[in-house]
Amino acid sequence: MRIDRSKLSLDQPVSSLDPDRGTHEEAAEWLRYGPVVPVSLPDDVRAWAAVSAGAARTVLDAHPDLSSDPRHWGAYTRGEIPAGWPLLNLIVGESMLNADGADHRRLRRLVSHAFTPRRIEAFAPRIREITRELLDGLETVEPGAVTDLKEGFAYPLPLLIICELFGLTDPDQQRRLRDHFRTMLSVEVSGAERQEAAVGQREVLARLVADRRAAPLGDLTSALIEALDDEAGRLTQKELIDTLEIILLAGHETTVNSLTSTVLALLGRPDQLTALAAGELDWPSAVEAGLHWNGPLRNLFMRYALRDTELHGVTVRHGEPIVVGLAAANRELGGTVPAGFDVRDSGRYDRQLAFGAGPHYCLGAPLARLESEIGLSQLFGRFPAMRLAVPESELVPVVSTAINGVAALPVVLRPAPTEGRSSAAG
Ligand code: HEM
């Protein structure tokens, strides 16, 4: 398809972000138009999508003409974006995610020391323990019974870990927070419900701050409260709540889906599972393969042009937004490998973009990698005969323009005794 890129503009989107469309289908279509394509988002909000790996990197690296701050988004500042717009909760907020330059560095520095590979490695024994306890719980499931592995394992593992790091120890509050986050991200509820969930979520976080102020636990929330109280004005109350929100949200919703997708990929590739169990392949490579071929974020929202900017052959006008098509960019990096996910091909994953790039590169990447590695290896170690309970074609994708994954992962953890007898007999 030949396209005159100089004629592309947001007045005429060539594609859309459709939550009902498959991630890979969307990525393949965009790459035919790429590297930067005008698209329509829900409610016909317009944006550019950077879809080739090169364009994604250009946007993510500290580009002098682009900002992460939604106050530079023309349509938003003109009041054209409806209050309950499905993606708004991901975009607004005074956290590091939406800050540039010195402000970004100030907000990130307050917590970055806790997420270095060394600090996270020191937390590994606790991650192993939490994983073991969850798997002990799954041991009680009857052989042959169907379990939703997303609900029973992939959700609680990263949630418990990130809540522990931030001193959110009350199980009721953890559940409330998770439910509010789910509603905030859902495209299947009304705008009013999303707004209500955003308020509820802030209430949980405000209570967490009050509890930790009354009884500091040496956790990261207590450390942030110290920064808030500090004379040097390192943090405002709003920034504190928004920082907690972004880390607690990013710290579990992503890893949940990357765990689920990687389990699914491995269940369909028993040869690779056997090689992993035998130590011929390693679990970190399995994690990277999953992130590359089925990363949990299909698109990243957003960057905004500070002035008219040339971007890989198109002109992005001042105030126009840019989405980064992470799934498309990773697909392009995969080249022509028809098989997709393959743990043996780990060299290929070095440059994958699931964690982004540049100054906003995922703060939690070392944690996500470690909890995925521990989670996957212990899960398959405990339930080596686990199998999907339904044909893969019956799995339902998450309905979202941002998240890539399946809504539930029904598995049989251990075969029923009768299954064992019939296969032994056969
Ligand atoms: C597989 C799991 C994960 C994936 C794929 C992922 C992906 C990403 C991506 C693509 C970005 C860049 C956003 C941008 O440039 O606008 C990002 C940023 C971020 N992630 Fe993650 N993430 C994961 C897990 C985590 C975890 C476990 C945490 C917990 C600490 C976390 C915390 C953050 C934070 C705080 C940022 C903002 C960084 C900044 O703006 O400087 N993420 N993540």
mmCIF file of C-alpha atoms in Angstrom, residues 48-346:
data_model
loop_
_atom_site.group_PDB
_atom_site.id
_atom_site.type_symbol
_atom_site.label_atom_id
_atom_site.label_comp_id
_atom_site.label_asym_id
_atom_site.label_seq_id
_atom_site.Cartn_x
_atom_site.Cartn_y
_atom_site.Cartn_z
ATOM 1 C CA TRP A 48 -1.158 9.997 16.116
ATOM 2 C CA ALA A 49 0.084 6.467 16.740
ATOM 3 C CA ALA A 50 3.852 5.818 16.588
ATOM 4 C CA VAL A 51 3.861 2.189 15.529
ATOM 5 C CA SER A 52 7.249 1.226 14.096
ATOM 6 C CA ALA A 53 10.015 0.417 16.567
ATOM 7 C CA GLY A 54 12.019 3.412 15.273
ATOM 8 C CA ALA A 55 9.134 5.846 15.684
ATOM 9 C CA ALA A 56 8.276 4.453 19.130
ATOM 10 C CA ARG A 57 11.864 5.016 20.271
ATOM 11 C CA THR A 58 11.955 8.542 18.820
ATOM 12 C CA VAL A 59 8.845 9.432 20.813
ATOM 13 C CA LEU A 60 9.922 7.720 24.036
ATOM 14 C CA ASP A 61 13.489 9.036 24.115
ATOM 15 C CA ALA A 62 13.636 12.516 25.633
ATOM 16 C CA HIS A 63 12.371 14.272 22.483
ATOM 17 C CA PRO A 64 12.774 18.064 22.903
ATOM 18 C CA ASP A 65 9.491 18.822 21.093
ATOM 19 C CA LEU A 66 7.316 16.342 22.999
ATOM 20 C CA SER A 67 5.914 16.421 26.533
ATOM 21 C CA SER A 68 4.280 13.848 28.835
ATOM 22 C CA ASP A 69 2.193 16.564 30.504
ATOM 23 C CA PRO A 70 -1.484 16.549 29.404
ATOM 24 C CA ARG A 71 -1.633 20.300 29.984
ATOM 25 C CA HIS A 72 0.041 20.487 26.549
ATOM 26 C CA TRP A 73 -2.775 18.533 24.881
ATOM 27 C CA GLY A 74 -4.780 21.062 22.873
ATOM 28 C CA ALA A 75 -8.118 19.203 22.857
ATOM 29 C CA TYR A 76 -7.901 18.587 26.624
ATOM 30 C CA THR A 77 -7.115 22.176 27.570
ATOM 31 C CA ARG A 78 -9.902 23.396 25.242
ATOM 32 C CA GLY A 79 -12.344 21.226 27.267
ATOM 33 C CA GLU A 80 -13.153 18.942 24.315
ATOM 34 C CA ILE A 81 -12.505 15.674 26.180
ATOM 35 C CA PRO A 82 -15.563 14.408 28.091
ATOM 36 C CA ALA A 83 -15.123 14.042 31.880
ATOM 37 C CA GLY A 84 -15.698 10.268 31.914
ATOM 38 C CA TRP A 85 -13.621 9.558 28.782
ATOM 39 C CA PRO A 86 -12.345 5.950 29.108
ATOM 40 C CA LEU A 87 -8.640 6.811 28.921
ATOM 41 C CA LEU A 88 -8.685 9.943 31.052
ATOM 42 C CA ASN A 89 -7.806 8.157 34.282
ATOM 43 C CA LEU A 90 -4.588 6.927 32.648
ATOM 44 C CA ILE A 91 -3.612 10.337 31.414
ATOM 45 C CA VAL A 92 -4.230 12.958 34.080
ATOM 46 C CA GLY A 93 -2.624 13.092 37.514
ATOM 47 C CA GLU A 94 0.446 14.719 39.008
ATOM 48 C CA SER A 95 2.772 11.746 39.092
ATOM 49 C CA MET A 96 6.152 11.176 37.438
ATOM 50 C CA LEU A 97 4.347 9.575 34.490
ATOM 51 C CA ASN A 98 2.901 12.931 33.430
ATOM 52 C CA ALA A 99 5.883 15.124 34.323
ATOM 53 C CA ASP A 100 8.833 16.354 32.267
ATOM 54 C CA GLY A 101 12.439 17.341 32.978
ATOM 55 C CA ALA A 102 13.337 18.470 36.516
ATOM 56 C CA ASP A 103 9.842 17.745 37.911
ATOM 57 C CA HIS A 104 9.980 14.230 36.500
ATOM 58 C CA ARG A 105 13.406 13.618 38.007
ATOM 59 C CA ARG A 106 12.272 14.986 41.412
ATOM 60 C CA LEU A 107 9.210 12.723 41.580
ATOM 61 C CA ARG A 108 10.991 9.628 40.264
ATOM 62 C CA ARG A 109 13.964 10.061 42.599
ATOM 63 C CA LEU A 110 11.698 9.857 45.665
ATOM 64 C CA VAL A 111 11.090 6.155 45.021
ATOM 65 C CA SER A 112 13.630 5.030 42.423
ATOM 66 C CA HIS A 113 16.183 3.916 45.052
ATOM 67 C CA ALA A 114 13.717 1.218 46.162
ATOM 68 C CA PHE A 115 13.377 -0.306 42.690
ATOM 69 C CA THR A 116 16.993 -0.802 41.630
ATOM 70 C CA PRO A 117 17.847 -4.388 40.565
ATOM 71 C CA ARG A 118 19.949 -4.782 43.766
ATOM 72 C CA ARG A 119 17.180 -3.646 46.123
ATOM 73 C CA ILE A 120 14.634 -5.775 44.335
ATOM 74 C CA GLU A 121 16.912 -8.832 44.415
ATOM 75 C CA ALA A 122 17.055 -8.436 48.207
ATOM 76 C CA PHE A 123 13.264 -8.739 48.237
ATOM 77 C CA ALA A 124 13.384 -12.067 46.311
ATOM 78 C CA PRO A 125 13.025 -14.335 49.393
ATOM 79 C CA ARG A 126 9.802 -12.529 50.345
ATOM 80 C CA ILE A 127 8.479 -12.802 46.751
ATOM 81 C CA ARG A 128 9.233 -16.557 46.864
ATOM 82 C CA GLU A 129 7.384 -16.859 50.159
ATOM 83 C CA ILE A 130 4.274 -15.001 48.907
ATOM 84 C CA THR A 131 4.301 -17.159 45.754
ATOM 85 C CA ARG A 132 4.616 -20.338 47.816
ATOM 86 C CA GLU A 133 1.672 -19.343 50.020
ATOM 87 C CA LEU A 134 -0.529 -18.662 46.994
ATOM 88 C CA LEU A 135 0.430 -22.007 45.461
ATOM 89 C CA ASP A 136 -0.292 -23.746 48.785
ATOM 90 C CA GLY A 137 -3.796 -22.262 48.525
ATOM 91 C CA LEU A 138 -4.170 -23.684 45.006
ATOM 92 C CA GLU A 139 -3.117 -27.147 46.266
ATOM 93 C CA THR A 140 -6.543 -27.395 47.910
ATOM 94 C CA VAL A 141 -8.264 -27.375 44.498
ATOM 95 C CA GLU A 142 -9.553 -30.884 43.665
ATOM 96 C CA PRO A 143 -7.657 -32.723 40.922
ATOM 97 C CA GLY A 144 -9.569 -32.320 37.655
ATOM 98 C CA ALA A 145 -11.363 -29.141 38.829
ATOM 99 C CA VAL A 146 -11.200 -25.976 36.738
ATOM 100 C CA THR A 147 -9.467 -22.926 38.287
ATOM 101 C CA ASP A 148 -9.185 -19.403 36.913
ATOM 102 C CA LEU A 149 -5.449 -18.904 37.189
ATOM 103 C CA LYS A 150 -5.745 -15.172 36.553
ATOM 104 C CA GLU A 151 -8.031 -14.691 39.550
ATOM 105 C CA GLY A 152 -6.350 -17.247 41.812
ATOM 106 C CA PHE A 153 -2.677 -16.546 41.108
ATOM 107 C CA ALA A 154 -1.770 -13.883 38.522
ATOM 108 C CA TYR A 155 -3.803 -11.119 40.241
ATOM 109 C CA PRO A 156 -2.908 -11.667 43.892
ATOM 110 C CA LEU A 157 0.823 -12.234 43.349
ATOM 111 C CA PRO A 158 1.875 -8.762 42.095
ATOM 112 C CA LEU A 159 -0.861 -7.040 44.111
ATOM 113 C CA LEU A 160 0.291 -8.529 47.415
ATOM 114 C CA ILE A 161 3.904 -7.701 46.610
ATOM 115 C CA ILE A 162 3.352 -4.051 45.656
ATOM 116 C CA CYS A 163 0.932 -3.545 48.587
ATOM 117 C CA GLU A 164 3.540 -4.936 50.989
ATOM 118 C CA LEU A 165 6.213 -2.600 49.616
ATOM 119 C CA PHE A 166 3.875 0.357 50.252
ATOM 120 C CA GLY A 167 2.576 -0.775 53.637
ATOM 121 C CA LEU A 168 -1.012 -1.425 52.470
ATOM 122 C CA THR A 169 -1.507 -4.457 54.654
ATOM 123 C CA ASP A 170 -5.292 -4.550 55.231
ATOM 124 C CA PRO A 171 -6.819 -7.212 52.902
ATOM 125 C CA ASP A 172 -10.160 -5.330 52.702
ATOM 126 C CA GLN A 173 -8.423 -2.163 51.571
ATOM 127 C CA GLN A 174 -6.335 -4.163 49.074
ATOM 128 C CA ARG A 175 -9.515 -5.636 47.592
ATOM 129 C CA ARG A 176 -11.233 -2.244 47.423
ATOM 130 C CA LEU A 177 -8.240 -0.728 45.672
ATOM 131 C CA ARG A 178 -8.084 -3.531 43.126
ATOM 132 C CA ASP A 179 -11.816 -3.274 42.365
ATOM 133 C CA HIS A 180 -11.591 0.500 41.925
ATOM 134 C CA PHE A 181 -8.594 0.162 39.593
ATOM 135 C CA ARG A 182 -10.456 -2.422 37.525
ATOM 136 C CA THR A 183 -13.470 -0.143 37.107
ATOM 137 C CA MET A 184 -11.279 2.862 36.317
ATOM 138 C CA LEU A 185 -9.622 0.968 33.466
ATOM 139 C CA SER A 186 -12.774 -0.702 32.134
ATOM 140 C CA VAL A 187 -14.332 0.412 28.860
ATOM 141 C CA GLU A 188 -17.419 -1.638 29.700
ATOM 142 C CA VAL A 189 -18.799 0.683 32.419
ATOM 143 C CA SER A 190 -20.207 4.218 32.215
ATOM 144 C CA GLY A 191 -18.084 7.354 32.548
ATOM 145 C CA ALA A 192 -19.838 8.112 35.855
ATOM 146 C CA GLU A 193 -18.849 4.688 37.257
ATOM 147 C CA ARG A 194 -15.236 5.277 36.216
ATOM 148 C CA GLN A 195 -15.212 8.652 37.951
ATOM 149 C CA GLU A 196 -16.773 7.159 41.067
ATOM 150 C CA ALA A 197 -14.081 4.472 41.115
ATOM 151 C CA ALA A 198 -11.356 7.125 40.793
ATOM 152 C CA VAL A 199 -12.787 8.875 43.866
ATOM 153 C CA GLY A 200 -13.021 5.564 45.788
ATOM 154 C CA GLN A 201 -9.442 4.724 44.913
ATOM 155 C CA ARG A 202 -8.213 8.072 46.218
ATOM 156 C CA GLU A 203 -10.117 7.456 49.476
ATOM 157 C CA VAL A 204 -8.268 4.155 49.977
ATOM 158 C CA LEU A 205 -4.935 5.866 49.332
ATOM 159 C CA ALA A 206 -5.759 8.819 51.623
ATOM 160 C CA ARG A 207 -6.565 6.342 54.381
ATOM 161 C CA LEU A 208 -3.302 4.504 53.737
ATOM 162 C CA VAL A 209 -1.418 7.800 54.147
ATOM 163 C CA ALA A 210 -3.315 8.569 57.384
ATOM 164 C CA ASP A 211 -2.598 5.068 58.772
ATOM 165 C CA ARG A 212 1.095 5.181 57.920
ATOM 166 C CA ARG A 213 1.403 8.712 59.265
ATOM 167 C CA ALA A 214 -0.023 7.440 62.574
ATOM 168 C CA ALA A 215 2.132 4.291 62.533
ATOM 169 C CA PRO A 216 5.086 4.357 60.091
ATOM 170 C CA LEU A 217 6.211 0.887 59.001
ATOM 171 C CA GLY A 218 9.512 1.602 57.276
ATOM 172 C CA ASP A 219 7.653 1.071 53.985
ATOM 173 C CA LEU A 220 7.676 3.296 50.876
ATOM 174 C CA THR A 221 4.485 5.183 51.811
ATOM 175 C CA SER A 222 6.082 6.171 55.125
ATOM 176 C CA ALA A 223 9.156 7.369 53.193
ATOM 177 C CA LEU A 224 6.961 9.464 50.879
ATOM 178 C CA ILE A 225 5.205 11.012 53.885
ATOM 179 C CA GLU A 226 8.616 12.049 55.191
ATOM 180 C CA ALA A 227 9.305 13.766 51.847
ATOM 181 C CA LEU A 228 5.918 15.506 52.063
ATOM 182 C CA ASP A 229 6.682 16.839 55.530
ATOM 183 C CA ASP A 230 10.162 17.921 54.508
ATOM 184 C CA GLU A 231 10.724 21.700 54.500
ATOM 185 C CA ALA A 232 12.392 21.590 51.083
ATOM 186 C CA GLY A 233 9.012 21.082 49.348
ATOM 187 C CA ARG A 234 10.020 17.808 47.745
ATOM 188 C CA LEU A 235 6.429 16.626 47.379
ATOM 189 C CA THR A 236 2.873 18.004 47.583
ATOM 190 C CA GLN A 237 -0.130 16.131 49.047
ATOM 191 C CA LYS A 238 -1.648 15.695 45.545
ATOM 192 C CA GLU A 239 1.649 14.426 44.148
ATOM 193 C CA LEU A 240 1.890 11.945 47.036
ATOM 194 C CA ILE A 241 -1.546 10.420 46.315
ATOM 195 C CA ASP A 242 -0.954 10.432 42.541
ATOM 196 C CA THR A 243 2.447 8.775 43.011
ATOM 197 C CA LEU A 244 0.875 6.026 45.117
ATOM 198 C CA GLU A 245 -1.841 5.613 42.517
ATOM 199 C CA ILE A 246 0.479 5.256 39.546
ATOM 200 C CA ILE A 247 2.823 2.817 41.280
ATOM 201 C CA LEU A 248 0.121 0.642 42.833
ATOM 202 C CA LEU A 249 -1.792 0.558 39.548
ATOM 203 C CA ALA A 250 1.218 0.040 37.257
ATOM 204 C CA GLY A 251 2.682 -2.316 39.847
ATOM 205 C CA HIS A 252 0.058 -4.998 39.413
ATOM 206 C CA GLU A 253 -2.329 -4.605 36.439
ATOM 207 C CA THR A 254 0.566 -4.981 33.982
ATOM 208 C CA THR A 255 2.318 -7.936 35.614
ATOM 209 C CA VAL A 256 -1.014 -9.762 36.026
ATOM 210 C CA ASN A 257 -1.500 -9.827 32.283
ATOM 211 C CA SER A 258 2.086 -10.570 31.407
ATOM 212 C CA LEU A 259 2.037 -13.573 33.781
ATOM 213 C CA THR A 260 -1.250 -14.843 32.350
ATOM 214 C CA SER A 261 -0.170 -14.422 28.713
ATOM 215 C CA THR A 262 3.147 -16.165 29.301
ATOM 216 C CA VAL A 263 1.495 -19.108 31.083
ATOM 217 C CA LEU A 264 -0.888 -19.391 28.132
ATOM 218 C CA ALA A 265 1.945 -19.285 25.580
ATOM 219 C CA LEU A 266 3.880 -21.976 27.453
ATOM 220 C CA LEU A 267 0.867 -24.260 27.851
ATOM 221 C CA GLY A 268 0.639 -24.286 24.051
ATOM 222 C CA ARG A 269 4.345 -25.143 23.644
ATOM 223 C CA PRO A 270 5.044 -28.271 25.707
ATOM 224 C CA ASP A 271 8.490 -28.749 24.117
ATOM 225 C CA GLN A 272 9.613 -25.377 25.491
ATOM 226 C CA LEU A 273 8.100 -26.159 28.890
ATOM 227 C CA THR A 274 9.979 -29.458 29.017
ATOM 228 C CA ALA A 275 13.228 -27.665 28.149
ATOM 229 C CA LEU A 276 12.564 -25.076 30.887
ATOM 230 C CA ALA A 277 11.849 -27.772 33.460
ATOM 231 C CA ALA A 278 15.072 -29.572 32.483
ATOM 232 C CA GLY A 279 17.094 -26.357 32.813
ATOM 233 C CA GLU A 280 17.978 -26.345 29.094
ATOM 234 C CA LEU A 281 16.175 -23.009 28.784
ATOM 235 C CA ASP A 282 16.008 -20.385 31.515
ATOM 236 C CA TRP A 283 12.990 -18.685 33.071
ATOM 237 C CA PRO A 284 14.211 -15.090 32.544
ATOM 238 C CA SER A 285 14.218 -15.822 28.781
ATOM 239 C CA ALA A 286 10.646 -17.118 29.039
ATOM 240 C CA VAL A 287 9.664 -13.859 30.754
ATOM 241 C CA GLU A 288 11.314 -11.793 27.992
ATOM 242 C CA ALA A 289 9.674 -13.861 25.241
ATOM 243 C CA GLY A 290 6.280 -13.247 26.857
ATOM 244 C CA LEU A 291 6.915 -9.506 27.184
ATOM 245 C CA HIS A 292 7.981 -9.291 23.556
ATOM 246 C CA TRP A 293 5.200 -11.282 21.933
ATOM 247 C CA ASN A 294 2.338 -10.548 24.248
ATOM 248 C CA GLY A 295 3.336 -7.627 26.452
ATOM 249 C CA PRO A 296 0.569 -6.451 28.816
ATOM 250 C CA LEU A 297 0.405 -2.922 27.372
ATOM 251 C CA ARG A 298 -0.722 -2.800 23.765
ATOM 252 C CA ASN A 299 -0.649 1.025 23.589
ATOM 253 C CA LEU A 300 0.876 3.730 25.720
ATOM 254 C CA PHE A 301 -0.969 7.036 26.359
ATOM 255 C CA MET A 302 0.405 9.713 25.497
ATOM 256 C CA ARG A 303 2.902 12.400 24.473
ATOM 257 C CA TYR A 304 1.972 15.930 23.279
ATOM 258 C CA ALA A 305 3.670 18.152 20.677
ATOM 259 C CA LEU A 306 5.049 21.374 22.172
ATOM 260 C CA ARG A 307 5.314 22.859 18.648
ATOM 261 C CA ASP A 308 4.791 21.666 15.054
ATOM 262 C CA THR A 309 7.122 18.684 14.742
ATOM 263 C CA GLU A 310 8.284 16.439 11.896
ATOM 264 C CA LEU A 311 8.042 12.811 12.986
ATOM 265 C CA HIS A 312 9.103 10.050 10.602
ATOM 266 C CA GLY A 313 7.539 11.725 7.570
ATOM 267 C CA VAL A 314 4.416 13.270 9.109
ATOM 268 C CA THR A 315 3.819 16.687 10.663
ATOM 269 C CA VAL A 316 2.428 16.573 14.184
ATOM 270 C CA ARG A 317 0.832 19.927 14.955
ATOM 271 C CA HIS A 318 1.348 21.860 18.208
ATOM 272 C CA GLY A 319 -0.925 20.368 20.930
ATOM 273 C CA GLU A 320 -1.651 17.100 19.090
ATOM 274 C CA PRO A 321 -1.266 13.870 21.062
ATOM 275 C CA ILE A 322 0.765 10.763 20.196
ATOM 276 C CA VAL A 323 0.014 7.220 21.327
ATOM 277 C CA VAL A 324 2.897 4.720 21.301
ATOM 278 C CA GLY A 325 1.836 1.435 19.729
ATOM 279 C CA LEU A 326 3.960 -0.858 21.901
ATOM 280 C CA ALA A 327 2.500 -4.103 20.537
ATOM 281 C CA ALA A 328 3.036 -2.962 16.945
ATOM 282 C CA ALA A 329 6.594 -1.791 17.675
ATOM 283 C CA ASN A 330 7.463 -5.101 19.345
ATOM 284 C CA ARG A 331 5.910 -7.029 16.497
ATOM 285 C CA GLU A 332 8.093 -5.129 14.030
ATOM 286 C CA LEU A 333 11.184 -5.890 16.129
ATOM 287 C CA GLY A 334 10.255 -9.570 15.963
ATOM 288 C CA GLY A 335 10.858 -9.449 12.217
ATOM 289 C CA THR A 336 9.481 -12.324 10.248
ATOM 290 C CA VAL A 337 9.516 -15.089 12.854
ATOM 291 C CA PRO A 338 6.276 -16.875 12.080
ATOM 292 C CA ALA A 339 6.153 -18.873 15.292
ATOM 293 C CA GLY A 340 5.994 -15.778 17.513
ATOM 294 C CA PHE A 341 6.718 -16.671 21.124
ATOM 295 C CA ASP A 342 9.848 -18.826 21.324
ATOM 296 C CA VAL A 343 11.982 -18.958 24.473
ATOM 297 C CA ARG A 344 14.907 -20.356 22.449
ATOM 298 C CA ASP A 345 15.115 -17.108 20.511
ATOM 299 C CA SER A 346 16.080 -14.961 23.487
#
